[in-house]
CSV table of C-alpha atoms in Angstrom, one decimal:
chain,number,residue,atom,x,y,z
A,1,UNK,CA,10.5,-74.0,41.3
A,2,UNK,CA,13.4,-73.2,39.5
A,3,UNK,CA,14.6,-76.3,38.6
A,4,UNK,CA,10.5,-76.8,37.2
A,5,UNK,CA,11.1,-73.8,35.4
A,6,UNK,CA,14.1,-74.9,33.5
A,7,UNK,CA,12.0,-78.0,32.8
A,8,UNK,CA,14.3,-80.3,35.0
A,9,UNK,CA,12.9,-83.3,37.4
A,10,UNK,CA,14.0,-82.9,40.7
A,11,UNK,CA,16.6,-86.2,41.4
A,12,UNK,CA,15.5,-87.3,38.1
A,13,UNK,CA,16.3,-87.4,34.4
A,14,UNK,CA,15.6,-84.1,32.4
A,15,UNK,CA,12.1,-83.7,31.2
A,16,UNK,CA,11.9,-84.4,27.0
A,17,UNK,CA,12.1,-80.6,26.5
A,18,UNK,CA,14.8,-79.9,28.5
A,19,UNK,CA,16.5,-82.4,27.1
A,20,UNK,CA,15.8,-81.2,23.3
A,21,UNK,CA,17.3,-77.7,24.4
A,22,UNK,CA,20.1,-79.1,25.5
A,23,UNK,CA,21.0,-80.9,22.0
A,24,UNK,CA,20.1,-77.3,20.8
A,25,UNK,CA,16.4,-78.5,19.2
A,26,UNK,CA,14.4,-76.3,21.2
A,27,UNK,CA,11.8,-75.5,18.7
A,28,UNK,CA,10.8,-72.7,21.2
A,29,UNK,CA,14.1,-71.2,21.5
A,30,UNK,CA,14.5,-71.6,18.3
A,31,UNK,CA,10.8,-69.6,16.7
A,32,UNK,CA,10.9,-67.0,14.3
A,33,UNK,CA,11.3,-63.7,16.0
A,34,UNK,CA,13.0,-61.1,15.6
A,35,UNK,CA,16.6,-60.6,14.9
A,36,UNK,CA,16.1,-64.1,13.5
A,37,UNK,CA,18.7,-65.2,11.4
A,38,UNK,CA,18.8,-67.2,8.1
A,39,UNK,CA,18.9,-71.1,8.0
A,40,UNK,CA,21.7,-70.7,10.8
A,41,UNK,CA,18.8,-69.6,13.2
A,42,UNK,CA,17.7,-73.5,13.0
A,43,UNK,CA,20.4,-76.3,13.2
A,44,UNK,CA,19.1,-78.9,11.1
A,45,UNK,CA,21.2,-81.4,8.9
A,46,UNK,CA,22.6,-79.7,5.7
A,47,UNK,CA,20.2,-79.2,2.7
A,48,UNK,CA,21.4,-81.5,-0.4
A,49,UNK,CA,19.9,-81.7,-3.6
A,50,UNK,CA,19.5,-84.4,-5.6
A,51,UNK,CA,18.5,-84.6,-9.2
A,52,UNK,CA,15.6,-86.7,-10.1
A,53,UNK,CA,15.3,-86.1,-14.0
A,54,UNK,CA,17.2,-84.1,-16.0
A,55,UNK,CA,15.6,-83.3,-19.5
A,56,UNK,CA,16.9,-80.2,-21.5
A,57,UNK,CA,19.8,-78.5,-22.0
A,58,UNK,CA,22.3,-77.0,-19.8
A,59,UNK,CA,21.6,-72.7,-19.8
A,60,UNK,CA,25.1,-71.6,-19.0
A,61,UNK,CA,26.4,-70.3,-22.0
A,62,UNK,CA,23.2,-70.8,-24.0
A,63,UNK,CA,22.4,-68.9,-26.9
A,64,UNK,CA,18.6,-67.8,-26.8
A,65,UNK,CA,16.9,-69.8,-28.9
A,66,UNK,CA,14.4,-66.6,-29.2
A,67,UNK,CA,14.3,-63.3,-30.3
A,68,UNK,CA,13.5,-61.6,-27.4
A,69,UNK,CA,17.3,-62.7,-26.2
A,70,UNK,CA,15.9,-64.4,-23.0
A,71,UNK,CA,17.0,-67.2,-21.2
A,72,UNK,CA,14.0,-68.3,-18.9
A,73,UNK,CA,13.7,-70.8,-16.3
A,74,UNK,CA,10.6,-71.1,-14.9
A,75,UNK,CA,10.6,-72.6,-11.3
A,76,UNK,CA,7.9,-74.4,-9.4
A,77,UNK,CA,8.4,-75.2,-5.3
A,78,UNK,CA,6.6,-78.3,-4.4
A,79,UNK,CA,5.8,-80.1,-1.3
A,80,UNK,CA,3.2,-82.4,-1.7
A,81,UNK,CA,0.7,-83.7,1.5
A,82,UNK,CA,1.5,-86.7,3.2
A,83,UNK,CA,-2.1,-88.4,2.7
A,84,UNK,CA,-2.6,-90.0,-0.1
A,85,UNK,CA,-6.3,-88.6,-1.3
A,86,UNK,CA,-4.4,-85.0,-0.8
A,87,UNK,CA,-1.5,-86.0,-2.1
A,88,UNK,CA,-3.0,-87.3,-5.2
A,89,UNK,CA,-4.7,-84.2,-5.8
A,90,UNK,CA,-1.8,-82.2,-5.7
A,91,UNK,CA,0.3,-84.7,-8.3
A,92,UNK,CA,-2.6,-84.4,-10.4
A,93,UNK,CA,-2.3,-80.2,-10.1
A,94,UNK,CA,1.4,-79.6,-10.6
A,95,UNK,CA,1.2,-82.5,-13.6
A,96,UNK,CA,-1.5,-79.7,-15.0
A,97,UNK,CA,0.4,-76.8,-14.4
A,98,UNK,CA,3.6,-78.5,-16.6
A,99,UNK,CA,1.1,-79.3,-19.1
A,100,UNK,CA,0.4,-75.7,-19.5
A,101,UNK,CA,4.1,-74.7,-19.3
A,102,UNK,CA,4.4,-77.0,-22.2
A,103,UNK,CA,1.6,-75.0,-24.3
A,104,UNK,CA,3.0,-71.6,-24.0
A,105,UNK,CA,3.3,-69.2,-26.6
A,106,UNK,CA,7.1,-68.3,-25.8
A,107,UNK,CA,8.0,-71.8,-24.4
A,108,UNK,CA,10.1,-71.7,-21.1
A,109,UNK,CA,14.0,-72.9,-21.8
A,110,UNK,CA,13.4,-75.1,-18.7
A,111,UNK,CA,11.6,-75.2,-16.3
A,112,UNK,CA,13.0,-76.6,-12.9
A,113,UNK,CA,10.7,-78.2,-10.6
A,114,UNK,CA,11.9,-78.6,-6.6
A,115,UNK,CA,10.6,-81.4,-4.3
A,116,UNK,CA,11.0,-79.6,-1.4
A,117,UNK,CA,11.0,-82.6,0.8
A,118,UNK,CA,7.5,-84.2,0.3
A,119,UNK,CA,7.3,-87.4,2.6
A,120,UNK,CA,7.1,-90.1,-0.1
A,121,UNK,CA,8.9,-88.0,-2.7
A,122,UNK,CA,7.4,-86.8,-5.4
A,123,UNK,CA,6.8,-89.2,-8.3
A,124,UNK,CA,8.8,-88.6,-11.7
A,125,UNK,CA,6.3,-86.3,-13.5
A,126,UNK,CA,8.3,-85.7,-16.8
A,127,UNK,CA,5.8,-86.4,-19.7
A,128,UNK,CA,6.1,-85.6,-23.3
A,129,UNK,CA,3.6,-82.7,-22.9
A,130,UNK,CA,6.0,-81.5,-20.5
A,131,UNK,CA,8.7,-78.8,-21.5
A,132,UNK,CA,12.5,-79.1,-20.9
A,133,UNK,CA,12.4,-80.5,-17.2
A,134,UNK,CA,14.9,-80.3,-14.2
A,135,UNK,CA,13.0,-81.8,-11.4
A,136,UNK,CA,15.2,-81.7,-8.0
A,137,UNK,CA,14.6,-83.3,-4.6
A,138,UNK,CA,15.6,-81.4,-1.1
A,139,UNK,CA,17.0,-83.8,1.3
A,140,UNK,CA,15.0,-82.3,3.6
A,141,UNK,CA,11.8,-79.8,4.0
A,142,UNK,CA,13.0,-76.3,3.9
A,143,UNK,CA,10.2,-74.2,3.1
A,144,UNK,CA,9.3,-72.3,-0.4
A,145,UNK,CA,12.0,-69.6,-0.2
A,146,UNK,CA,14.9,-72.1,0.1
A,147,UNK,CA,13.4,-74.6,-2.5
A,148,UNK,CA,13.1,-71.5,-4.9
A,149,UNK,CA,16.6,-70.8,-4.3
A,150,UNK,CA,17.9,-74.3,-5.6
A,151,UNK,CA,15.9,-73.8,-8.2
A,152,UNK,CA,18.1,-70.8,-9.4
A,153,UNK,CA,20.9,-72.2,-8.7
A,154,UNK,CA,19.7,-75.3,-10.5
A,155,UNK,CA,18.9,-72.6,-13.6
A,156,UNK,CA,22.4,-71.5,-13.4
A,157,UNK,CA,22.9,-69.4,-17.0
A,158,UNK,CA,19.0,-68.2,-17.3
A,159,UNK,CA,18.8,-64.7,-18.1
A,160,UNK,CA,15.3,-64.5,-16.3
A,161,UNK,CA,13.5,-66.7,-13.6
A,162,UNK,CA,10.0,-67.0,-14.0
A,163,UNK,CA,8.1,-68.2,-10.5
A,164,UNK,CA,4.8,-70.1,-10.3
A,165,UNK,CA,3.7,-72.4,-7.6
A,166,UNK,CA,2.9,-76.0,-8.1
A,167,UNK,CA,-1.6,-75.4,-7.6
A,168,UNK,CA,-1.1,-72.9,-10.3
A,169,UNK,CA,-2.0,-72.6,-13.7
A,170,UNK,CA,-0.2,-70.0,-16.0
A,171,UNK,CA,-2.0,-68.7,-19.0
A,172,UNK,CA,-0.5,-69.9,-22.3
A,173,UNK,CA,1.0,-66.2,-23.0
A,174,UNK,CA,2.4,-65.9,-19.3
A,175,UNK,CA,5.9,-66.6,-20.2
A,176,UNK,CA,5.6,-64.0,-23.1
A,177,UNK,CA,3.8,-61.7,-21.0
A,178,UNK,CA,7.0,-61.8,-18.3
A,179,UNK,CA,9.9,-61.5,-20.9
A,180,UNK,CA,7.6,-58.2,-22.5
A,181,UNK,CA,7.1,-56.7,-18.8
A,182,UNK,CA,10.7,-57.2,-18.3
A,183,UNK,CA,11.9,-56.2,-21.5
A,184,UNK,CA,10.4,-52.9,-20.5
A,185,UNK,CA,12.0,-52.4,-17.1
A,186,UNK,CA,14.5,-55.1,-16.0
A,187,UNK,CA,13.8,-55.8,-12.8
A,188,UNK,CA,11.0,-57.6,-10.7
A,189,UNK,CA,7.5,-58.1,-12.8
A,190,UNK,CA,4.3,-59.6,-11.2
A,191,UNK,CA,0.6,-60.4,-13.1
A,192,UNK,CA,-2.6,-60.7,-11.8
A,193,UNK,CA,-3.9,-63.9,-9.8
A,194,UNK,CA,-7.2,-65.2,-10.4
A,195,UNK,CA,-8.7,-68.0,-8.4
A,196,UNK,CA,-9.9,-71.1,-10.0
A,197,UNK,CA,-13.3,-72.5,-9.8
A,198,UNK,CA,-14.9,-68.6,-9.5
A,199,UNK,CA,-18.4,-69.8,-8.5
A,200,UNK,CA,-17.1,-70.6,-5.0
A,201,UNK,CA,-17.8,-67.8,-2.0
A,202,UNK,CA,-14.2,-68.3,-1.3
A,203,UNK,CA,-12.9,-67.9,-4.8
A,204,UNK,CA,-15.0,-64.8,-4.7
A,205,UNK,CA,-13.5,-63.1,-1.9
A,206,UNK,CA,-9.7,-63.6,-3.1
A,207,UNK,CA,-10.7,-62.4,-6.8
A,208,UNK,CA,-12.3,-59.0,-4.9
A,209,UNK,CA,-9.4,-58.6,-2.4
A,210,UNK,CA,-6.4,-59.6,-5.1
A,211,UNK,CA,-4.8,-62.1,-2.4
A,212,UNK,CA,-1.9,-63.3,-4.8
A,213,UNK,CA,-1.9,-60.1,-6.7
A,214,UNK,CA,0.3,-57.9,-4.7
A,215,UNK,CA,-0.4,-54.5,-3.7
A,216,UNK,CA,0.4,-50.9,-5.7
A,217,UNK,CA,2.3,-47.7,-4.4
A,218,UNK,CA,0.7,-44.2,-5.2
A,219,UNK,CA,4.2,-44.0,-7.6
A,220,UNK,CA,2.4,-46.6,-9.6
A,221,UNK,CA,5.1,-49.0,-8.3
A,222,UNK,CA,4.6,-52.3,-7.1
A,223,UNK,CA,4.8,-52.9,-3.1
A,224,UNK,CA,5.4,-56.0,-3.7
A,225,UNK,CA,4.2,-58.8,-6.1
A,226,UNK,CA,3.6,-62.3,-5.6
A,227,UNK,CA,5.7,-65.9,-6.1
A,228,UNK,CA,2.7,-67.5,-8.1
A,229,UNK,CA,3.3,-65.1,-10.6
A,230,UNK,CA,6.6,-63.7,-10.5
A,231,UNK,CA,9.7,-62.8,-13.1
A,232,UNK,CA,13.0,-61.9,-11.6
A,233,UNK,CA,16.0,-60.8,-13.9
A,234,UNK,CA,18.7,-62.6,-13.1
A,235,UNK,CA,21.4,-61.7,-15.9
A,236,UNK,CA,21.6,-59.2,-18.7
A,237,UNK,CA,20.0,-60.3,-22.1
A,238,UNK,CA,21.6,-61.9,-24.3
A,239,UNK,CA,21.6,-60.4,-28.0
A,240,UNK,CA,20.0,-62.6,-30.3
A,241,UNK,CA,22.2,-62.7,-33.0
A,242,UNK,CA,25.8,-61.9,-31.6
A,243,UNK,CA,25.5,-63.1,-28.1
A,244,UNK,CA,26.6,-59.4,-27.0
A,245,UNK,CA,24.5,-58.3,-23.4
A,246,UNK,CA,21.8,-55.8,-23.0
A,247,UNK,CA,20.4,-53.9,-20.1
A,248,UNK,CA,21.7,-53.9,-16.4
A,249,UNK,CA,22.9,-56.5,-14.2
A,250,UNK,CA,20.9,-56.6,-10.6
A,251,UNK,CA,23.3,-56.4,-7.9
A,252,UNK,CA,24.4,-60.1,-6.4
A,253,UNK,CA,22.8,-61.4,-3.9
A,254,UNK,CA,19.9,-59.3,-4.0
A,255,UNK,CA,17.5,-61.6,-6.0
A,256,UNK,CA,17.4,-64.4,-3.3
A,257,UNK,CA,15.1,-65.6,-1.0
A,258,UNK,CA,15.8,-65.4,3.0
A,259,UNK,CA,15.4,-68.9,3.5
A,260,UNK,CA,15.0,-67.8,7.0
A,261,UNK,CA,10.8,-67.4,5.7
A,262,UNK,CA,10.1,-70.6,6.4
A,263,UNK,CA,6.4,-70.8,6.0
A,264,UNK,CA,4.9,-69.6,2.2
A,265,UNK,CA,4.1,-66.3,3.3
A,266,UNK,CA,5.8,-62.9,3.2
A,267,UNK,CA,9.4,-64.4,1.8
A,268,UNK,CA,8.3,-62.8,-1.5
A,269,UNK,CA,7.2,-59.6,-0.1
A,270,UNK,CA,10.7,-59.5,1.5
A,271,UNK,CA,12.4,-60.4,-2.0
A,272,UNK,CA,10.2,-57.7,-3.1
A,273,UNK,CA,11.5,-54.7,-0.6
A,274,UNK,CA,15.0,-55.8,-0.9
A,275,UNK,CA,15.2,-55.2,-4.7
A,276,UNK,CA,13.6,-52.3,-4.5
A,277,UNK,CA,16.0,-51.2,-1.7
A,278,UNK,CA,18.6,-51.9,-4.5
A,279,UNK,CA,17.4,-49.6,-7.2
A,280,UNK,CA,15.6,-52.6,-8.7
A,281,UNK,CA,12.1,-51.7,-10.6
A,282,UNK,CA,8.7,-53.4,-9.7
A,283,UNK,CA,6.6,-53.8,-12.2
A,284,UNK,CA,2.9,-54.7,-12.9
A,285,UNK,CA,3.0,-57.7,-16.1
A,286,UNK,CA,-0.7,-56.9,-16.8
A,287,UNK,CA,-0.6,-59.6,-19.2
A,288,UNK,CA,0.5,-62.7,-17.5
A,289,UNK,CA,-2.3,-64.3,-15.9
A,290,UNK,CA,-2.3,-67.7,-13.4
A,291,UNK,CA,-5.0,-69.1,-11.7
A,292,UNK,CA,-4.6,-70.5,-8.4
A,293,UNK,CA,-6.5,-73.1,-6.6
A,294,UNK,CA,-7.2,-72.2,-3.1
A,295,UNK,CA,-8.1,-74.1,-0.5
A,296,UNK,CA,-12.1,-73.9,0.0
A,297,UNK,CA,-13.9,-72.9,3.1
A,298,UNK,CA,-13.7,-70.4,5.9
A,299,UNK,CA,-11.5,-72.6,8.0
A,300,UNK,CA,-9.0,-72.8,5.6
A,301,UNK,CA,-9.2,-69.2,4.8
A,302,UNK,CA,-8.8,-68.3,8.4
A,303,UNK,CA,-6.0,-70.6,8.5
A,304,UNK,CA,-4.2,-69.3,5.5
A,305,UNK,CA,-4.4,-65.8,6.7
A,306,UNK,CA,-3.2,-66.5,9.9
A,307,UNK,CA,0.0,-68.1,8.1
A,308,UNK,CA,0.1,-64.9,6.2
A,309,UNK,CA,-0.2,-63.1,9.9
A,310,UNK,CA,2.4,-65.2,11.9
A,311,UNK,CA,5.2,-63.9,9.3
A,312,UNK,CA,4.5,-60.6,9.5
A,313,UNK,CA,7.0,-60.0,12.5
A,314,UNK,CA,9.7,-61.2,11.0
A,315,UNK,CA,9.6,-58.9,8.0
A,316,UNK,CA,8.7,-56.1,9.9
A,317,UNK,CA,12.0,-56.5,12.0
A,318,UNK,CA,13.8,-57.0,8.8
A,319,UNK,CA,12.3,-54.0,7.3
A,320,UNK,CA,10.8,-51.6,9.5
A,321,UNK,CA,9.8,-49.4,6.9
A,322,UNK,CA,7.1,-51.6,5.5
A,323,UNK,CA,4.6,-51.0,7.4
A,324,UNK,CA,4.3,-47.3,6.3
A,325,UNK,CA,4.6,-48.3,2.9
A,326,UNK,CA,1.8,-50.9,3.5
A,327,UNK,CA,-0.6,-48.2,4.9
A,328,UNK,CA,-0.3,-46.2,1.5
A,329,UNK,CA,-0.7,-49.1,-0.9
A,330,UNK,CA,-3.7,-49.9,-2.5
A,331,UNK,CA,-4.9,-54.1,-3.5
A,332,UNK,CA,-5.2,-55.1,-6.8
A,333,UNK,CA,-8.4,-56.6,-7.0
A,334,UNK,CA,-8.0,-59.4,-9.9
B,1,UNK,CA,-0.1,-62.8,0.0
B,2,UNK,CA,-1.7,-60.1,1.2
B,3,UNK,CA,-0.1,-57.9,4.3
B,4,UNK,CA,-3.7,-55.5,4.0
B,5,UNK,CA,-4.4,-56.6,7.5
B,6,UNK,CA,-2.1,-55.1,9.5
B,7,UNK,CA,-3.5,-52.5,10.9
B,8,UNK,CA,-2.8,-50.7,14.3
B,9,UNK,CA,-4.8,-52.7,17.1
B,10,UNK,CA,-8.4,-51.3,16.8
B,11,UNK,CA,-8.4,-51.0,12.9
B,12,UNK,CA,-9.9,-54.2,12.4
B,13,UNK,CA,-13.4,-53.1,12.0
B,14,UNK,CA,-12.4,-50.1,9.7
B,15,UNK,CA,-10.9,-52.7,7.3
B,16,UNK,CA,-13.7,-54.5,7.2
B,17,UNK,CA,-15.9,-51.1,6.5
B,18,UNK,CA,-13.8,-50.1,4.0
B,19,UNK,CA,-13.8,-53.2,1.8
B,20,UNK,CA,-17.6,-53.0,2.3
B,21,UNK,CA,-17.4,-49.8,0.9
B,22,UNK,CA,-15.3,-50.6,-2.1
B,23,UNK,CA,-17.3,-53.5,-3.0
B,24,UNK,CA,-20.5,-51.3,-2.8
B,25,UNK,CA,-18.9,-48.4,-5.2
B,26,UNK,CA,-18.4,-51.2,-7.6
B,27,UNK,CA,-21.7,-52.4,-7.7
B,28,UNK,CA,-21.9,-56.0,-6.1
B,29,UNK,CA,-25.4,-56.5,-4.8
B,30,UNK,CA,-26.2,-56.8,-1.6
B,31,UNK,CA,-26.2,-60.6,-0.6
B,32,UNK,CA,-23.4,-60.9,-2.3
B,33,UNK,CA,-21.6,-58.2,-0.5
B,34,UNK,CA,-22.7,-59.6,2.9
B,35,UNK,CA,-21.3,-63.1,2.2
B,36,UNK,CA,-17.9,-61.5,0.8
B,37,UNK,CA,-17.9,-58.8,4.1
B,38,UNK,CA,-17.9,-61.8,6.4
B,39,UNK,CA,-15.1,-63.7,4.7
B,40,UNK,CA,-13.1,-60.4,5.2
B,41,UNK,CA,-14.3,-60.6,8.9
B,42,UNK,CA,-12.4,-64.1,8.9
B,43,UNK,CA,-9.4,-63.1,7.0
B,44,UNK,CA,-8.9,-60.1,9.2
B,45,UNK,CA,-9.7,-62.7,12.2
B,46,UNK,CA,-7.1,-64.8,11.2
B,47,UNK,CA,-4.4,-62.5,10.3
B,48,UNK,CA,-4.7,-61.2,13.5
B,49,UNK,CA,-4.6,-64.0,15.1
B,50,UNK,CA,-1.3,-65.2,13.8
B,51,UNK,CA,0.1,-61.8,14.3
B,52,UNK,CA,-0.3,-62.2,18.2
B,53,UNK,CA,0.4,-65.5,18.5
B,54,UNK,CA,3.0,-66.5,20.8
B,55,UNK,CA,6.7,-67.1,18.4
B,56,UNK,CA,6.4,-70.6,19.4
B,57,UNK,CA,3.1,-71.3,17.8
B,58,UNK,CA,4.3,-69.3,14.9
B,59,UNK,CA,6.5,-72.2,14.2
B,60,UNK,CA,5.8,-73.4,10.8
B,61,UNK,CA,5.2,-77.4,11.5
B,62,UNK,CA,8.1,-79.5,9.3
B,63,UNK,CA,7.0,-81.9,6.8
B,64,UNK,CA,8.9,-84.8,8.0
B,65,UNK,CA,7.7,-84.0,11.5
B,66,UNK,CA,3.9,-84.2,9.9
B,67,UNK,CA,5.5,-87.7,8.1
B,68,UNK,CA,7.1,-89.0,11.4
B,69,UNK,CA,3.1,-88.4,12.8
């Protein structure tokens, strides 16, 4: 029995599991839990990144090209489905939401687009509707958080990340509406989420419970707001005539995402508590609106949520304290 | 995302009250309320569930494991 128990045949070759432990690929032994570390917690090949296009100017050193001294990147985590009817569907949404990056009132600087392993890759979807693009490939999938994270470091020089997801569609003022929420309190800024296509139940539900729109503190403070609709302050302002800085610099390190979230679902909320950990303001950008396309039915809504559920262990372990805070938040209906 | 849902075990049925309640104070008619109050009944379902699943079946599935299928 106890050689069944540690999944070994009896005068035989180890069963396939046992096996896999032993090269370390347990995929059990290796769950989210807690105590879980970072990517460290999963061995895996090394993550590499590989540009794809590269259309626009470099941001380190840039002078704004704008008044309001601003640098922005605005980054978009991809992985698009393996079949090809779903797959087409979400080529055809991310090749929307650059079209409305490209119409903004206060146009991005770049924006910086992360494969984040799709199996085919991603097509090139630079377009002359398009604004300045940096669109990266993973060598492998690594979940949302990580591929944010080579964004940034792909927007190295950008004096404020803007974050939207690839079924999203930002207003045309979202940009502006970020640099003004963050021009106001440097920090972490999040707008509401509507969901697309309103006349579905589904749609309806998110809108009245604010899914993607985070959730408020009685202090008026944000809990926590979410990545389709996100600004983070990476670097003081620039001044926009003598290049001199403005405002605070957010402590290193702090404005990263644990890539150890691997799923899309609570890595923001964990971004979220660790700024405000660090002194870090959360703001509401009432201004910068995004629609989102959500998956329809109750399947898929029971699915999503229990995504949302599986993750909550893991921040709770990493932040105890969140829980309380939860309990004394309020939604934000959208 | 939306951590609402985590609630002490029990709770569940309170949550779903109280968004009944909130959607009744701002004035969404009836049928509409019940068809929104049942989604929230398989939101809170779901959260649940993943929240006491096994860590194993927590495991988010890897896109080139869904490729390799």
């Amino acid at each position: 029995m106890v050689a069944r128990a540690a999944g070994a045949r009896q005068g035989g070759r180890p069963r396939p599991r046992e096996r896999a432990r032993r090269r370390g690929l347990d995929r059990g032994a290796t769950a989210w839990g807690a105590g879980a570390g970072a990517a460290g917690s999963r061995p895996s090949a090394p993550l590499l990144t590989r540009s794809v296009v590269r259309r626009g100017p470099s941001l380190v050193g840039a002078a704004p090209a704008h008044a309001d001294g601003e640098v922005v990147a605005v980054i978009i985590p991809a992985l698009a489905p393996a079949s090809r009817r779903a797959r087409a569907a979400a080529v055809a949404a991310l090749r929307e939401t650059l079209t409305a990056l490209g119409t903004q009132t206060r146009p991005p600087d770049l924006v910086v687009l992360v494969d984040d392993g799709s199996c085919p890759p991603l097509p090139c979807l630079d377009s002359a509707s398009a604004p300045p693009l940096h669109q990266l490939r993973l060598s492998r999938n690594a979940g949302p958080a990580a591929a944010r994270n080579a964004g940034l470091a792909a927007a190295a020089g950008a004096t404020l990340a803007c974050f939207t997801d690839a079924d999203c569609v930002p207003d045309e003022a979202w940009v502006a509406a970020h640099v003004a929420a963050q021009a106001a309190a440097r920090g972490v800024a999040s707008g509401a989420t509507r969901a697309a296509g309103g006349a579905s139940a589904v749609a309806a539900f998110h809108d009245a419970c604010g899914t993607l729109n985070g959730r408020v503190l009685p202090s008026g403070a944000l809990l926590y707001g979410c990545t389709c609709n996100l600004s983070v302050a990476l670097a003081p302002r620039r001044g926009a005539k003598d290049g001199a800085d403005t405002g605070a610099a957010p402590p290193p390190g702090v404005l990263r995402f644990d890539p150890a979230f691997r799923a899309a679902s609570f890595e923001d909320v964990d971004l979220c508590v660790r700024a405000a950990k660090a002194g870090l303001p959360l703001t509401k950008a009432p201004a910068a609106h995004v629609l989102h396309t959500y998956a329809r039915g109750p399947f898929s809504l029971y699915a999503q949520f229990r995504r949302y559920g599986a993750a909550e262990g893991q921040l709770v372990a990493k932040h105890p304290e969140y829980l309380q805070q939860l309990w004394t938040s309020t939604e934000l209906p959208a | 995302m939306t951590g609402a849902l985590s609630l002490p075990p029990g709770a569940s049925q309170g949550v779903v009250r109280a968004f009944n309640a909130a959607l009744a104070a701002a004035g969404v008619p009836p049928h509409r309320r019940a068809l929104l109050v049942a989604l929230k009944a398989v939101a809170v379902a779901g959260y649940r569930a993943g929240r006491d699943a096994p860590a194993r079946e927590r495991e988010p599935v890897d896109a080139l494991v869904r490729c390799a299928e």
